[in-house]
Structure formats: structure tokens, C-alpha cells
Tab-separated table of C-alpha atoms in Angstrom:
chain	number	residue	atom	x	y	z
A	18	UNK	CA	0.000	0.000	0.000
A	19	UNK	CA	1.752	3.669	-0.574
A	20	UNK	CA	1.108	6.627	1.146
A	21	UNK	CA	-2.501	8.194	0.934
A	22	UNK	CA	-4.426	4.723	-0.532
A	23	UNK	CA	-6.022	2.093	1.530
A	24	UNK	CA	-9.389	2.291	2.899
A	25	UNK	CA	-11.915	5.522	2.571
A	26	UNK	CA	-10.026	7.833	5.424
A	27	UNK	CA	-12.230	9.730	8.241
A	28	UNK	CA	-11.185	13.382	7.976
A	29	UNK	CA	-10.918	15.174	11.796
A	30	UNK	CA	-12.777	17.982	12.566
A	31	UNK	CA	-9.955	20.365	12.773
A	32	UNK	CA	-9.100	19.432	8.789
A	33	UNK	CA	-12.302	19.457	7.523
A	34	UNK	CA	-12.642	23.124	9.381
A	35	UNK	CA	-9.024	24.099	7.999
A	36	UNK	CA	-10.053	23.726	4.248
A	37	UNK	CA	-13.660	25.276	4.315
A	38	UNK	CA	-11.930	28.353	5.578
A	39	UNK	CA	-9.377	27.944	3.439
A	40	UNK	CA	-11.948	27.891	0.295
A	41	UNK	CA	-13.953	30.916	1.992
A	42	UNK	CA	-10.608	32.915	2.251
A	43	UNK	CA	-9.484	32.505	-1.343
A	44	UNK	CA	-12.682	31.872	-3.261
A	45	UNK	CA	-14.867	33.882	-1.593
A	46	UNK	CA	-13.100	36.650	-0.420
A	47	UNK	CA	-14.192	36.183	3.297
A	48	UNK	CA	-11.568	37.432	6.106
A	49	UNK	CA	-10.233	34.789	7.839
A	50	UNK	CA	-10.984	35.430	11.094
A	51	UNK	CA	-14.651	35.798	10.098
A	52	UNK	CA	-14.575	32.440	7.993
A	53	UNK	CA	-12.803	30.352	11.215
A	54	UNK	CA	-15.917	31.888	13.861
A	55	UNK	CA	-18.439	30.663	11.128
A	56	UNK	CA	-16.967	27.289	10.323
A	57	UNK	CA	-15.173	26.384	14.306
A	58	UNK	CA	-18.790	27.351	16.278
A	59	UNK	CA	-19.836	23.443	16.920
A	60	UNK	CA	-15.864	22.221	17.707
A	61	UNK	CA	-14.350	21.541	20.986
A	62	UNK	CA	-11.674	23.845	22.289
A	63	UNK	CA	-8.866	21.692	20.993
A	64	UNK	CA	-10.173	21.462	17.593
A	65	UNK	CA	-11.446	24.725	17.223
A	66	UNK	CA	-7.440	25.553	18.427
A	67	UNK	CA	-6.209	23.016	15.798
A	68	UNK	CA	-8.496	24.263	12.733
A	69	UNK	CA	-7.201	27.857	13.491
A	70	UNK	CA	-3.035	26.543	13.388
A	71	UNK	CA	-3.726	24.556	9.945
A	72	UNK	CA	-6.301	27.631	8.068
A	73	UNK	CA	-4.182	30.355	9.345
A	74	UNK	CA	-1.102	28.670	8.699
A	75	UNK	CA	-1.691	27.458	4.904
A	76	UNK	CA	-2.981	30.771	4.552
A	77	UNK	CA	-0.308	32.735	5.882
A	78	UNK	CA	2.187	30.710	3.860
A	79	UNK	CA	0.386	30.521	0.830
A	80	UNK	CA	2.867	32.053	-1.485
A	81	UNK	CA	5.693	29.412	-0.483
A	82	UNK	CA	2.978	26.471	-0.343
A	83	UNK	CA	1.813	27.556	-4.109
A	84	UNK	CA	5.408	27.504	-5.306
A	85	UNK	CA	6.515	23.986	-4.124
A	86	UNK	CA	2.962	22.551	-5.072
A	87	UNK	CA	3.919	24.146	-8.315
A	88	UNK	CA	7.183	22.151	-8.451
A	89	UNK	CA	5.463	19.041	-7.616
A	90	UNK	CA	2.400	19.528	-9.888
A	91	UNK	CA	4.691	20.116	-12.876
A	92	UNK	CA	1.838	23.184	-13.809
A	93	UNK	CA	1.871	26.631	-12.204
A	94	UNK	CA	-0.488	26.441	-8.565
A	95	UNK	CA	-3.288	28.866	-9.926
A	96	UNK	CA	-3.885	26.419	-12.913
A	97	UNK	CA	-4.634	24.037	-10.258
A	98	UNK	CA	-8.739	23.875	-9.792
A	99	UNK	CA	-9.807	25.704	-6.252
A	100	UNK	CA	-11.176	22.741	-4.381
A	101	UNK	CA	-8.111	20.089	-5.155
A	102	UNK	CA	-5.937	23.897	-4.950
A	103	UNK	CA	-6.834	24.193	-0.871
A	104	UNK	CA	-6.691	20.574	-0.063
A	105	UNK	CA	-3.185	21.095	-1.203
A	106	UNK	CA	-2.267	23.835	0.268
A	107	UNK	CA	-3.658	22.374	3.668
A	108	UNK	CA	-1.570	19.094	3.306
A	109	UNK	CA	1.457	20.785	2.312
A	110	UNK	CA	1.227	23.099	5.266
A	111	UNK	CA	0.594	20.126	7.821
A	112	UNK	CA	3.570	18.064	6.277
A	113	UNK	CA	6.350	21.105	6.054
A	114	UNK	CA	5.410	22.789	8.886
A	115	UNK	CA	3.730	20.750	11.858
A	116	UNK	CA	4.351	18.189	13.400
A	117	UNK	CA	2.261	14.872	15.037
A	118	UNK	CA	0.275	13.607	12.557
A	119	UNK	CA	1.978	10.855	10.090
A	120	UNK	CA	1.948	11.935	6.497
A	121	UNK	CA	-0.349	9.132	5.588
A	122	UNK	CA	-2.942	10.413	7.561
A	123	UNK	CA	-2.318	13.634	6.699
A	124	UNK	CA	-2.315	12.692	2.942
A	125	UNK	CA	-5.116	10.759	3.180
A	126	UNK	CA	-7.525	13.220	4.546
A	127	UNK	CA	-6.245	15.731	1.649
A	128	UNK	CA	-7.806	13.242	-0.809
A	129	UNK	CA	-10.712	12.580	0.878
A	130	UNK	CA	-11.708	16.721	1.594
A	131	UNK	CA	-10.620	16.976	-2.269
A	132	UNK	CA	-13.175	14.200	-3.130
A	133	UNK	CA	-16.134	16.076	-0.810
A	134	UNK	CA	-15.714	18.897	-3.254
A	135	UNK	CA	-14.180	18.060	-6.874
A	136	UNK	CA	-15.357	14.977	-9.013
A	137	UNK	CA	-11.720	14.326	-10.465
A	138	UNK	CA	-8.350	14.761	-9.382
A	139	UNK	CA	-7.739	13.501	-6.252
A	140	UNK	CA	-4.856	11.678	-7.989
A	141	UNK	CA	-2.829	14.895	-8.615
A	142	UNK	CA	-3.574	15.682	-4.342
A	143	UNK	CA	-2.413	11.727	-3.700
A	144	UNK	CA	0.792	12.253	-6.243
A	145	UNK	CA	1.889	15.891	-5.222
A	146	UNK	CA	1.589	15.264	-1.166
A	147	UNK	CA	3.282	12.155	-1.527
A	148	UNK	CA	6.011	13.709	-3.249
A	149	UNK	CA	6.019	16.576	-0.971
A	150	UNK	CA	6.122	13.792	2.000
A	151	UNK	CA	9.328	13.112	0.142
A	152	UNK	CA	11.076	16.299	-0.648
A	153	UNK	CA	9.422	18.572	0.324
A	154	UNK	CA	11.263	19.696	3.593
A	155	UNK	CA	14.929	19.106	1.593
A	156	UNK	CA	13.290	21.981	-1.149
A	157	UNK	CA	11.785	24.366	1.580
A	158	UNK	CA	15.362	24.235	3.342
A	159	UNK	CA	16.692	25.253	0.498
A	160	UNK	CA	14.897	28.237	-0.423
A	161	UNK	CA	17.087	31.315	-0.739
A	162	UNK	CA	16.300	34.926	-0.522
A	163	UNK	CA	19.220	36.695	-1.861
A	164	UNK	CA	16.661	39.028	-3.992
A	165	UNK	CA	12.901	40.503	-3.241
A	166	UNK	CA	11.846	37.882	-5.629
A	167	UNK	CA	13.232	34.579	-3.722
A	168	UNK	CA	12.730	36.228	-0.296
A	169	UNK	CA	8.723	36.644	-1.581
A	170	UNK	CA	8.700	32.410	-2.156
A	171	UNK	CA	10.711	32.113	0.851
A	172	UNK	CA	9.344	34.001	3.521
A	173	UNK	CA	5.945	34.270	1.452
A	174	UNK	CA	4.953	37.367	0.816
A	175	UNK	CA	3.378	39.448	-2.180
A	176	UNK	CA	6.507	39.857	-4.806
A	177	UNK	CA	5.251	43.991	-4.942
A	178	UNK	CA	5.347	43.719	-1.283
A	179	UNK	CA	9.383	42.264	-0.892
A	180	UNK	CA	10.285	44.815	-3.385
A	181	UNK	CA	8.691	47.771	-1.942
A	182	UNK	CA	10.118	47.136	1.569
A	183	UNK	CA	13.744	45.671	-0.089
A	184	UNK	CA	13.658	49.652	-1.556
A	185	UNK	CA	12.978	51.341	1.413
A	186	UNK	CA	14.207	49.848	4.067
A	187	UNK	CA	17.021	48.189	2.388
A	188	UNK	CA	17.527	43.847	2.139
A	189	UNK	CA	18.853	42.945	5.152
A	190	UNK	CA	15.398	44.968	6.739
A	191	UNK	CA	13.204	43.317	4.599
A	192	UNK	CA	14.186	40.074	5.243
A	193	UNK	CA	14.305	40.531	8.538
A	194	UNK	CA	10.542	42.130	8.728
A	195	UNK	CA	9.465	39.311	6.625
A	196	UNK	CA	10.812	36.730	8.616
A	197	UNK	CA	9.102	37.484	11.490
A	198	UNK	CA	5.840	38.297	9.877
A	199	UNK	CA	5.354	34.631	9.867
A	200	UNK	CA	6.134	34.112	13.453
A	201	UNK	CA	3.302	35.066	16.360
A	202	UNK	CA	2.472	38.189	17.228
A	203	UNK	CA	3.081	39.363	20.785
A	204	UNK	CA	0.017	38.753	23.040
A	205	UNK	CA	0.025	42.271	24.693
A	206	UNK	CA	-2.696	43.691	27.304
A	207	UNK	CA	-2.911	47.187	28.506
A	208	UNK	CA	-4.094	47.597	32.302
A	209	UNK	CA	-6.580	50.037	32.365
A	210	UNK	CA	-6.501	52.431	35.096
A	211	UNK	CA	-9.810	53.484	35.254
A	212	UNK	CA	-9.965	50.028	37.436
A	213	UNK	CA	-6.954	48.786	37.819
A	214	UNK	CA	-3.077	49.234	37.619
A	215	UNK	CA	-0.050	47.375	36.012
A	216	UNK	CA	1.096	45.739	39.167
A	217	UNK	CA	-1.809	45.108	40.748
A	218	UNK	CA	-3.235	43.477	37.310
A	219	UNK	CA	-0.144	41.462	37.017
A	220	UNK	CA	-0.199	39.932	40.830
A	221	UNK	CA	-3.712	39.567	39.972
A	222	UNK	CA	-3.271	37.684	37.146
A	223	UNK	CA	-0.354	35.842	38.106
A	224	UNK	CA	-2.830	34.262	41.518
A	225	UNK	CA	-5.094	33.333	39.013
A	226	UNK	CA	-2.455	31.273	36.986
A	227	UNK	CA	-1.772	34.006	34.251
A	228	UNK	CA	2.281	35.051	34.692
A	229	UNK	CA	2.592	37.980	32.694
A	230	UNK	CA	5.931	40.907	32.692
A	231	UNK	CA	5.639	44.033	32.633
A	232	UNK	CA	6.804	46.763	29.643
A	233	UNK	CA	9.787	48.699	31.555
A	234	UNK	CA	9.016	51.613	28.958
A	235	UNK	CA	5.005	51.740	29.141
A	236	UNK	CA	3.539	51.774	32.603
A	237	UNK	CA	0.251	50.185	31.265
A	238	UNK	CA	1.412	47.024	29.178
A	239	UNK	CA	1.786	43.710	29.984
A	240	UNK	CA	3.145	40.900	28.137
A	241	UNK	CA	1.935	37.410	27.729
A	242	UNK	CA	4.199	34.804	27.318
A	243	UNK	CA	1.669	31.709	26.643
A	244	UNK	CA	-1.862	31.211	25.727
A	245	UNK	CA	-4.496	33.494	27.394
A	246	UNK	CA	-8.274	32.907	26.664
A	247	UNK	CA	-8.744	36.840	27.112
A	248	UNK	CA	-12.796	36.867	26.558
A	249	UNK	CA	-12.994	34.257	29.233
A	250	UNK	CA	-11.192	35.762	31.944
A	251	UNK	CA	-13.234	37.612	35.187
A	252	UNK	CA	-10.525	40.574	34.705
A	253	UNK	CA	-12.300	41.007	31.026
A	254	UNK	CA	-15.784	41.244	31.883
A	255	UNK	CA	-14.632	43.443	34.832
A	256	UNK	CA	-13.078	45.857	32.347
A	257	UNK	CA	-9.733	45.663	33.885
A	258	UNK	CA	-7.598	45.318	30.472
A	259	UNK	CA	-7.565	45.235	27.220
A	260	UNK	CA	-6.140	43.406	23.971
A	261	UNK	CA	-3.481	45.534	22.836
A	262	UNK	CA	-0.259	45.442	21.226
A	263	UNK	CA	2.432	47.638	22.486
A	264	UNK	CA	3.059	49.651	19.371
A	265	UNK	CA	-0.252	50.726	19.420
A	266	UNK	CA	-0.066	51.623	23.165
A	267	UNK	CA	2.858	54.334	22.063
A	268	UNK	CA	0.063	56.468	20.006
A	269	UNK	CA	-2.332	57.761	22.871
A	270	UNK	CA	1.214	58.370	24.776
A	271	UNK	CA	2.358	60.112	21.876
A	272	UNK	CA	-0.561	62.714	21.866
A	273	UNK	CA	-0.314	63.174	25.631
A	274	UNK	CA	-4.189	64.107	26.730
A	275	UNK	CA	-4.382	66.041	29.818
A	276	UNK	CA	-7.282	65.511	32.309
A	277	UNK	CA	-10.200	68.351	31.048
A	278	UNK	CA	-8.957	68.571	27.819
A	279	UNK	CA	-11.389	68.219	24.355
A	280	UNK	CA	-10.386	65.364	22.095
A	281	UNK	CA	-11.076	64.467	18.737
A	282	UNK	CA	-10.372	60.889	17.906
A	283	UNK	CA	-11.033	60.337	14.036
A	284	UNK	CA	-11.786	56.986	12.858
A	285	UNK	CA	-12.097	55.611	16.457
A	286	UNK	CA	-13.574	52.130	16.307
A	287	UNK	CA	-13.122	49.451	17.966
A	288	UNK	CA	-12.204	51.596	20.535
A	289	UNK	CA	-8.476	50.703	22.402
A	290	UNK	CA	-7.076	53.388	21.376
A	291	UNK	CA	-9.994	56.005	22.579
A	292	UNK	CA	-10.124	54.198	26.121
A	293	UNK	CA	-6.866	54.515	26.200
A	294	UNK	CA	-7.000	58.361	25.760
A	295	UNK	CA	-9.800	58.099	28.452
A	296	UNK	CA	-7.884	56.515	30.690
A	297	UNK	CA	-4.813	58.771	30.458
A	298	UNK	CA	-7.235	61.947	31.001
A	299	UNK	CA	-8.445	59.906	34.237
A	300	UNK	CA	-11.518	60.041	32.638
A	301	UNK	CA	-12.276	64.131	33.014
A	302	UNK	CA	-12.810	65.833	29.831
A	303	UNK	CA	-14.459	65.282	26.932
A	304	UNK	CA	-13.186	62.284	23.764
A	305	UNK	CA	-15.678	62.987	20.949
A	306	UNK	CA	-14.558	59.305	18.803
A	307	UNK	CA	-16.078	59.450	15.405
A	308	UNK	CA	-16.972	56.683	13.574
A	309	UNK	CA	-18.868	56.088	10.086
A	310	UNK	CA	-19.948	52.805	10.490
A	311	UNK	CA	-22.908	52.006	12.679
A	312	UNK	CA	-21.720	48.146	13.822
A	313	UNK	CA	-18.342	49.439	14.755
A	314	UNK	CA	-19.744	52.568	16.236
A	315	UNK	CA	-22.111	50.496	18.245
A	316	UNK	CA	-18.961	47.994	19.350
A	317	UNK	CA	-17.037	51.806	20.518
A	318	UNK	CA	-19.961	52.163	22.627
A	319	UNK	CA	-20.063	48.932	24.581
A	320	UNK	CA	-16.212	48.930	24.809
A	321	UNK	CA	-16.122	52.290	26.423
A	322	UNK	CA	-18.686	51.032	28.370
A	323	UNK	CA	-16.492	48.170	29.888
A	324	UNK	CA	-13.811	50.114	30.199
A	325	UNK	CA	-15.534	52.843	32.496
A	326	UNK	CA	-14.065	54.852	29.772
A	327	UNK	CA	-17.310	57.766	31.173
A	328	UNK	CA	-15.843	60.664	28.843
A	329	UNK	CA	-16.256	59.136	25.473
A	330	UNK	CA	-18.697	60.342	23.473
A	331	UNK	CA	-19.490	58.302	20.621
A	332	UNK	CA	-20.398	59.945	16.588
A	333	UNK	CA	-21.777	58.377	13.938
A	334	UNK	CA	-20.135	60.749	11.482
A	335	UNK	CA	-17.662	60.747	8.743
A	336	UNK	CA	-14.113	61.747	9.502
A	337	UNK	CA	-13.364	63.553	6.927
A	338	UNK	CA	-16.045	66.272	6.687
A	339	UNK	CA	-15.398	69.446	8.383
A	340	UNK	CA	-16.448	69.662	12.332
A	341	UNK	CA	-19.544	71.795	12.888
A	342	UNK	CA	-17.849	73.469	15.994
A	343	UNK	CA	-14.849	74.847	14.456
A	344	UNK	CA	-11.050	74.612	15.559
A	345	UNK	CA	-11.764	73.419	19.509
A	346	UNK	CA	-10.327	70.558	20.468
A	347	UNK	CA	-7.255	70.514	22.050
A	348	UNK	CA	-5.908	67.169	20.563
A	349	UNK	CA	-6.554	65.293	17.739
A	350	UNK	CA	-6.079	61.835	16.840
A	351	UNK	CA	-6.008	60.852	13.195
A	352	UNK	CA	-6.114	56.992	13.227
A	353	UNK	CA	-7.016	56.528	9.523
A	354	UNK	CA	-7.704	53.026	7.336
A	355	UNK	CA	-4.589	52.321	6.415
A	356	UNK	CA	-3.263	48.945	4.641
A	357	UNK	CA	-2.021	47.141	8.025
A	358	UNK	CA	0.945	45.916	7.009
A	359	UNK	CA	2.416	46.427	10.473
A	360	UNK	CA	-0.335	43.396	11.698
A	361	UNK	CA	0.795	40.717	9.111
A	362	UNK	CA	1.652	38.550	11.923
A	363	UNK	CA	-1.926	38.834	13.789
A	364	UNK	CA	-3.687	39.029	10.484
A	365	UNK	CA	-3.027	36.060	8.098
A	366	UNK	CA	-4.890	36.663	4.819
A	367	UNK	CA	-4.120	40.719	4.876
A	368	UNK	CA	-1.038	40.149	2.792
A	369	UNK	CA	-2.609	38.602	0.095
A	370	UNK	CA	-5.350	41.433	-0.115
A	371	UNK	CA	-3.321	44.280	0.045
A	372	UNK	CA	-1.905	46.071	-3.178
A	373	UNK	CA	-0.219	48.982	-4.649
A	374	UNK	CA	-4.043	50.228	-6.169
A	375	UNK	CA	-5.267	50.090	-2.819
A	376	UNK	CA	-2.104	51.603	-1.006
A	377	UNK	CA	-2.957	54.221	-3.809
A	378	UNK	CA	-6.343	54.993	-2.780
A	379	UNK	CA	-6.111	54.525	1.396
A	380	UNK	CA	-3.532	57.726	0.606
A	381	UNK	CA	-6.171	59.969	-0.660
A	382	UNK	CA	-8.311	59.191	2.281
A	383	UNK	CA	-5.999	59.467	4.844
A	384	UNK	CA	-4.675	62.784	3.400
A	385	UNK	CA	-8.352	64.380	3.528
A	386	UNK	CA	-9.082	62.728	7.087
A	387	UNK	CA	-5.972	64.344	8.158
A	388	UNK	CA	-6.594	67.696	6.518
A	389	UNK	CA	-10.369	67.310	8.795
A	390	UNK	CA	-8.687	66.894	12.181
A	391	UNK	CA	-5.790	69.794	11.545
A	392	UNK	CA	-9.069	72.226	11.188
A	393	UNK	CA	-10.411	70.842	13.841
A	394	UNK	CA	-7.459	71.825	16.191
A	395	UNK	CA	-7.096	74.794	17.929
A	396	UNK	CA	-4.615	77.139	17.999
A	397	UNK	CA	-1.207	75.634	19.914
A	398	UNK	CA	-2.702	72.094	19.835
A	399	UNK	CA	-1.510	68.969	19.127
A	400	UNK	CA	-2.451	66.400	16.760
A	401	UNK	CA	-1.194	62.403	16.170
A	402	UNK	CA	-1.110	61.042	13.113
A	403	UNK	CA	-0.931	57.626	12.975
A	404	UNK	CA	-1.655	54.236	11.094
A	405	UNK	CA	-0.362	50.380	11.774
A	406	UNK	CA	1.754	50.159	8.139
A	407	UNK	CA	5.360	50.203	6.600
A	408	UNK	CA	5.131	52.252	4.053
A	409	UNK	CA	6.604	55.742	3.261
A	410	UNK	CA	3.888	56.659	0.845
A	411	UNK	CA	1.191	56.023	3.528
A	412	UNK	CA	3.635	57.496	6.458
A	413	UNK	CA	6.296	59.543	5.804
A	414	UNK	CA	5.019	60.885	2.334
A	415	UNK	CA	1.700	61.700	3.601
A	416	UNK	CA	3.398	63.945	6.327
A	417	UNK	CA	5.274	65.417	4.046
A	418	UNK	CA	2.687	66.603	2.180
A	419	UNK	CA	0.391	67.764	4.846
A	420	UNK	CA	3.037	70.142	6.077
A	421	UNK	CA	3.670	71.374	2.984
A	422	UNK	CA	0.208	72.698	2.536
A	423	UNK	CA	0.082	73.303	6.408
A	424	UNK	CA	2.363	75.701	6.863
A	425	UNK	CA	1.353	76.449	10.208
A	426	UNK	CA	1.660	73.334	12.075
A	427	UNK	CA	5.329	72.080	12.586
A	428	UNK	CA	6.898	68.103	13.536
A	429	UNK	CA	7.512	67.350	16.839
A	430	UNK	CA	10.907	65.523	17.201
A	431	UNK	CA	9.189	62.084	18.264
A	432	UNK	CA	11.860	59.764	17.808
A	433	UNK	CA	14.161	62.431	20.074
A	434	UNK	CA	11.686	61.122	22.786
A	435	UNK	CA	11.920	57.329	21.540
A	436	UNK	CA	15.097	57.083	20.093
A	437	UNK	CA	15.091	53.232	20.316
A	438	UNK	CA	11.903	53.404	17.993
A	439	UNK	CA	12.954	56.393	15.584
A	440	UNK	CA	11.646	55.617	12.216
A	441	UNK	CA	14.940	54.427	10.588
A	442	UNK	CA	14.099	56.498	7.285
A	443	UNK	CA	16.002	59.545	6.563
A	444	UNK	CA	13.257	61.160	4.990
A	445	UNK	CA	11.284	61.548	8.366
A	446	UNK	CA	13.694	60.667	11.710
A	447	UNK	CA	11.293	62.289	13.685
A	448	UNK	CA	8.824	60.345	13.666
A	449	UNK	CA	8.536	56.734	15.273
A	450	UNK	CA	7.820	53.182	13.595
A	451	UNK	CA	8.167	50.738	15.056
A	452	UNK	CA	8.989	47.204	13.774
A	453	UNK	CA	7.825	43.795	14.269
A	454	UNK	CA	11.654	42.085	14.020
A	455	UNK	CA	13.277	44.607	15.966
A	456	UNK	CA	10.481	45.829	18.500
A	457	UNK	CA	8.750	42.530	19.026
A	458	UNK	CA	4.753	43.940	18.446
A	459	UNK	CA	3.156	45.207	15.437
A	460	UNK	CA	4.343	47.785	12.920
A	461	UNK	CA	3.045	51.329	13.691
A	462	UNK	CA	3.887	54.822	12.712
A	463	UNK	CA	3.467	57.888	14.763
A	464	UNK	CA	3.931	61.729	14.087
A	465	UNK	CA	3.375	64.693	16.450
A	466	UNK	CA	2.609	67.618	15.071
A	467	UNK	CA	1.966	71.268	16.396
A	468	UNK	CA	-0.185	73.697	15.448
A	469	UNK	CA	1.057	77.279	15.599
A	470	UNK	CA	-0.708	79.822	17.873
């Protein structure tokens, strides 16, 4: 008998969840995260864990899968048809990159989610996962990424993508940030101290069985290092934290609120960053968070309701149209849509959705969401602009610009303040952006600007 023949296999839960969100993600557009909560409501905990590791795996490494299934197909991966495509990309992924299950079984269940779907073929899934049973770990080790082009295969990732960051911040960089993209992302909480503090939520935590360290450079963070079923936990529902990576915990620090002050927080949903600004105002003064869309608005309002976060005031508006009340606020935070390519690691299908059109048109919004909140600002404010990408054109660029039809506002020297985190391109080293290889969280940029009196 050779591998993947023998009697009809039974396909486990976890696989059978793996490929349906794998077909969802890439035939159907769906978002990943959305497709696993449809597809994992009815498993157990350990399934439901295992589904997630195989569909966000194969997806994540999609463009390395496609090239060795290419190799082993003889024909290039997208001539491949989409059901037979995702059972192979979900074998590959379980035989090159996990370990425990034999590579019968995990052949075997390839064919048999291939035959649930496709009336031919399941001979090309038997012959390519058998071969990639074979070789396919001596072929993956030897992988090279001497140019953008290999370290796209290699560390799979969008070929525009490699070569954008290989230009701008040079190939050692880009490996690097690509590298890591593919390892997790940091499970981060901030304490919030409109209940709680760091040390009191970490001896808390730690009782309860949850060690966590704290951040010796922001008071409020706390760092995970294992599994942490955050929804679940009594400090949750009592509003004592919340999910947050560290970069993003720099932006509300960056702009600073003082207790009484107005706020103007554009783009505000889901809300960490605006409770954040709550709680570093102690609550007194006014947030007015501004949000287009009605579900997210509505998920602002319930988070700053956890959060005791008592001073946010919740819009339904959109962020770039002029504010009715003129140039009050004291602080602004511009938090646009950006493309997220800081979150690669937390967000498995964004790579493969992003592109140089879109990067095109998230500038034009963010440029006349930014142009809303400097009018909004009074005289001698401050406004943060900010997004969770690595990319000049939507960072650096986009600052340029605005000051040079701004004239009156002027660049804080940021990365003076943060020099470990200063933005390591020349065209804008005083900003911050920080990286997911060198920083250990996500990729965000942050620029303080001033407005003249």
C-alpha cells in the first residue's frame, strides 16, 4: 500500500474546518478570522485551536505552499482547480510545517476533503503530497532569498510587497521584517486604570495562573508569554484590560491628553485606542470618537462602556467632513484606514489582499481625514497622526505633504523622545515606527505635530 491509498479515510474535525476556511478565504473573499468563527462554532476547544493553526497557517504561507505545489504539480499552482488547490495547500502546510500527525494520515484526509468537493483529481492531491512527503522539507530548506523575488517564495509574501520594503528599508530589513511576519504576534494587554493598575493586574493575574511581565518603557502594558483565553477571563468582563499590542499603546502616549482637555479621535472604532486616551485623562474631559460605520460605532460604545471609559462620546459621522464646531479641540487623533501591514503577523490573509491600487487609494483618504482633524485643532494644539503600516507613501510621504500645505503646524521631534523606535528612514527621523523584528509587536507609525498659535 503507498502513502494516501487504503481504505476511505475519516477526515478530523480540525481538517475538515481548515479547508472550508481555506476555500472561503481565497474563493470567496471572506476574512479569515470571520470564515474560522463561522466554520469552528460546533468544535471543541482543541479542535477549534487546531483548525485555526492549519487555516491560518496554509494561509499565511500561501505564497511558499503555491510555489513547491507548483514544483510538484509540474503546472503553475493557480492552474490548479480551487477545491483540489486548498486541499493542497492544507496538506502541504501540515507536512512542512507541523508536526504529530503521520503523512499518511495527513495525505489521506487531503484526498478525501478533495473528493467532498471536486469529481476528479484527487490523484494529482495523492501524487503531489506524496512527493512533498518526500522532498518537500529538503526543497523548503533550500529556499534562498538573496533578492525581493526569492525572499517573496521564501518568507511568502506578495513579490510587490518584498520589493517595496527591499527599496525602502534596504535587504537585510526586509528580510528581517518578513521573517518574522510569519512568526506570532506578541500577546500584549494594557491595564486600564480606570480600574486597575499594572502591578496590581499582574499579581492579579499571576494568583489566578496568568504570569505575565511588565513593559519597563510603558507603565500600562503587559506581556503574555503563553496562551491566554482573554474573553474568558473575570478581569475582562470586569473591564480591567484590554487586547493591545504595544506599538499601538505608544500612540495615545504620543498625543499626551491632559485631564479636562477636548479630544477628537477620528476613525475611532473598535475603541483601544480612545479608552486609552480616556484613561490617560483619568476620565475628566471630553473624547468625541467618530466613527462612520454604525456596527463598529455600536462595538465603541459597549467597549467604552467596559472600560468605564465615562468621557467618550461616541459619533456616527464621517471623519473627513469638516467639524460643525470649528477649531476646539485641544488634541486630535487621526487613526485613519490604512493597509495594516504592520499586523501581518496577527492578520493572516491581509497580505494577500493588500496592493499597490489600494495603497494608492487609502492615501487619498488618509490625506483628507488628516486635513479634517488639523481644522479641527485649535490654535497651539496637538495632533497624532498615525496608522499600523510600513510604508513611506502612507507614512512619511503623507506627512510630508500635509506640512507642505500646512504651513502652520510644525513636527515634533518624536523619535528624540523614543530614540530606540525612531523611524529608521532619513526622509522623516522624527517620527517613530516601530517594527515587528526589531520591536517585538506590530508595525506602527506615529507623528506629532503642532499647530502654531
Amino acid at each position: 500500500m503507498t502513502l494516501g491509498e487504503g481504505p476511505r479515510a475519516r477526515v478530523s474535525p480540525a481538517r475538515t474546518c481548515a479547508y472550508a476556511v481555506l476555500r472561503r478565504v481565497f474563493e470567496q473573499g471572506a476574512y479569515a478570522d470571520h470564515a474560522l468563527r463561522a466554520e469552528a462554532k460546533n468544535l471543541d476547544a482543541r479542535d477549534r485551536a487546531l483548525a485555526m493553526r492549519l487555516a491560518y497557517g496554509a494561509i499565511q504561507r500561501k505564497g511558499t505552499l503555491d510555489h513547491l505545489i507548483g514544483l510538484f504539480a509540474e503546472r503553475p499552482a493557480e492552474r490548479v482547480d480551487a477545491p483540489l488547490l486548498a486541499a493542497l495547500r492544507l496538506g502541504c502546510y501540515e507536512l512542512l510545517y507541523l508536526d504529530g500527525a503521520p503523512p499518511h494520515a495527513v495525505v489521506a484526509g487531503a484526498v478525501e476533503l478533495a473528493k467532498t468537493e471536486a469529481r476528479a483529481g484527487h490523484g494529482l492531491v495523492n501524487a503531489v503530497l506524496r512527493r512533498c512527503a518526500r522532498e518537500g522539507s529538503d526543497l523548503l530548506a533550500g529556499l534562498t532569498d538573496r533578492t525581493a523575488d526569492q525572499a517573496a517564495i521564501k518568507h511568502s509574501h506578495p513579490s510587490w510587497l518584498a520589493e517595496l520594503w527591499w527599496s525602502e528599508l534596504g535587504a537585510d530589513e526586509a528580510r528581517a521584517l518578513m521573517a518574522a511576519d510569519n512568526e506570532p504576534s506578541e500577546l500584549a494587554i494594557r491595564a486600564n486604570t480606570l480600574v486597575t493598575d499594572a502591578p496590581t493586574l499582574s499579581k492579579d493575574m499571576a494568583a489566578a495562573g496568568v504570569p505575565v511581565r511588565r513593559d519597563p518603557d510603558i507603565p500600562e502594558a503587559l506581556v503574555l508569554d503563553g496562551p491566554f483565553d482573554a474573553l474568558a477571563s473575570r478581569f475582562w468582563r470586569e473591564g480591567a484590560f484590554v487586547a493591545q499590542s504595544r506599538g499601538a499603546m505608544l500612540v495615545a502616549r504620543a498625543l499626551g491628553p491632559e485631564p479636562g482637555e477636548a479630544v477628537l479621535d477620528l476613525c475611532a472604532a473598535p475603541g483601544n485606542k480612545t479608552t486609552h486616551l480616556a484613561a490617560l485623562m483619568s476620565g475628566q474631559g471630553r473624547i468625541v470618537a467618530v466613527e462612520r460605520d454604525r456596527r463598529r460605532a455600536g462595538a465603541l460604545v459597549r467597549a467604552a462602556q467596559r472600560l468605564h471609559a465615562d468621557n467618550v462620546h461616541v459619533e456616527l459621522a464621517d471623519a473627513a467632513a469638516p467639524r460643525p464646531e470649528g477649531p476646539v479641540f485641544d488634541r486630535v487623533l487621526v487613526d485613519p484606514p490604512c493597509s495594516g501591514l504592520g499586523t501581518l503577523q496577527a492578520r493572516p490573509d491581509l497580505r494577500w489582499r493588500a496592493s499597490p491600487e489600494r495603497l494608492a487609494e487609502l492615501q487619498r483618504v488618509q490625506a483628507s481625514i488628516l486635513a479634517a482633524g488639523a481644522e479641527a485643532l485649535r490654535p497651539g494644539g496637538v495632533l497624532v497622526y498615525s496608522t499600523c503600516t510600513i510604508s513611506t507613501a502612507e507614512n512619511d510621504r503623507q506627512i510630508a505633504s500635509f506640512l507642505e500645505g500646512h504651513p502652520s503646524f510644525a513636527l515634533d521631534d518624536l523619535g528624540a523622545d523614543l530614540p530606540a523606535l525612531r523611524n529608521p528612514s532619513p526622509s522623516a527621523p522624527e517620527t517613530v515606527l516601530t517594527l515587528p523584528h526589531r520591536d517585538r509587536t506590530a508595525g506602527f507609525f506615529v507623528a506629532r505635530l503642532r499647530k502654531g498659535a
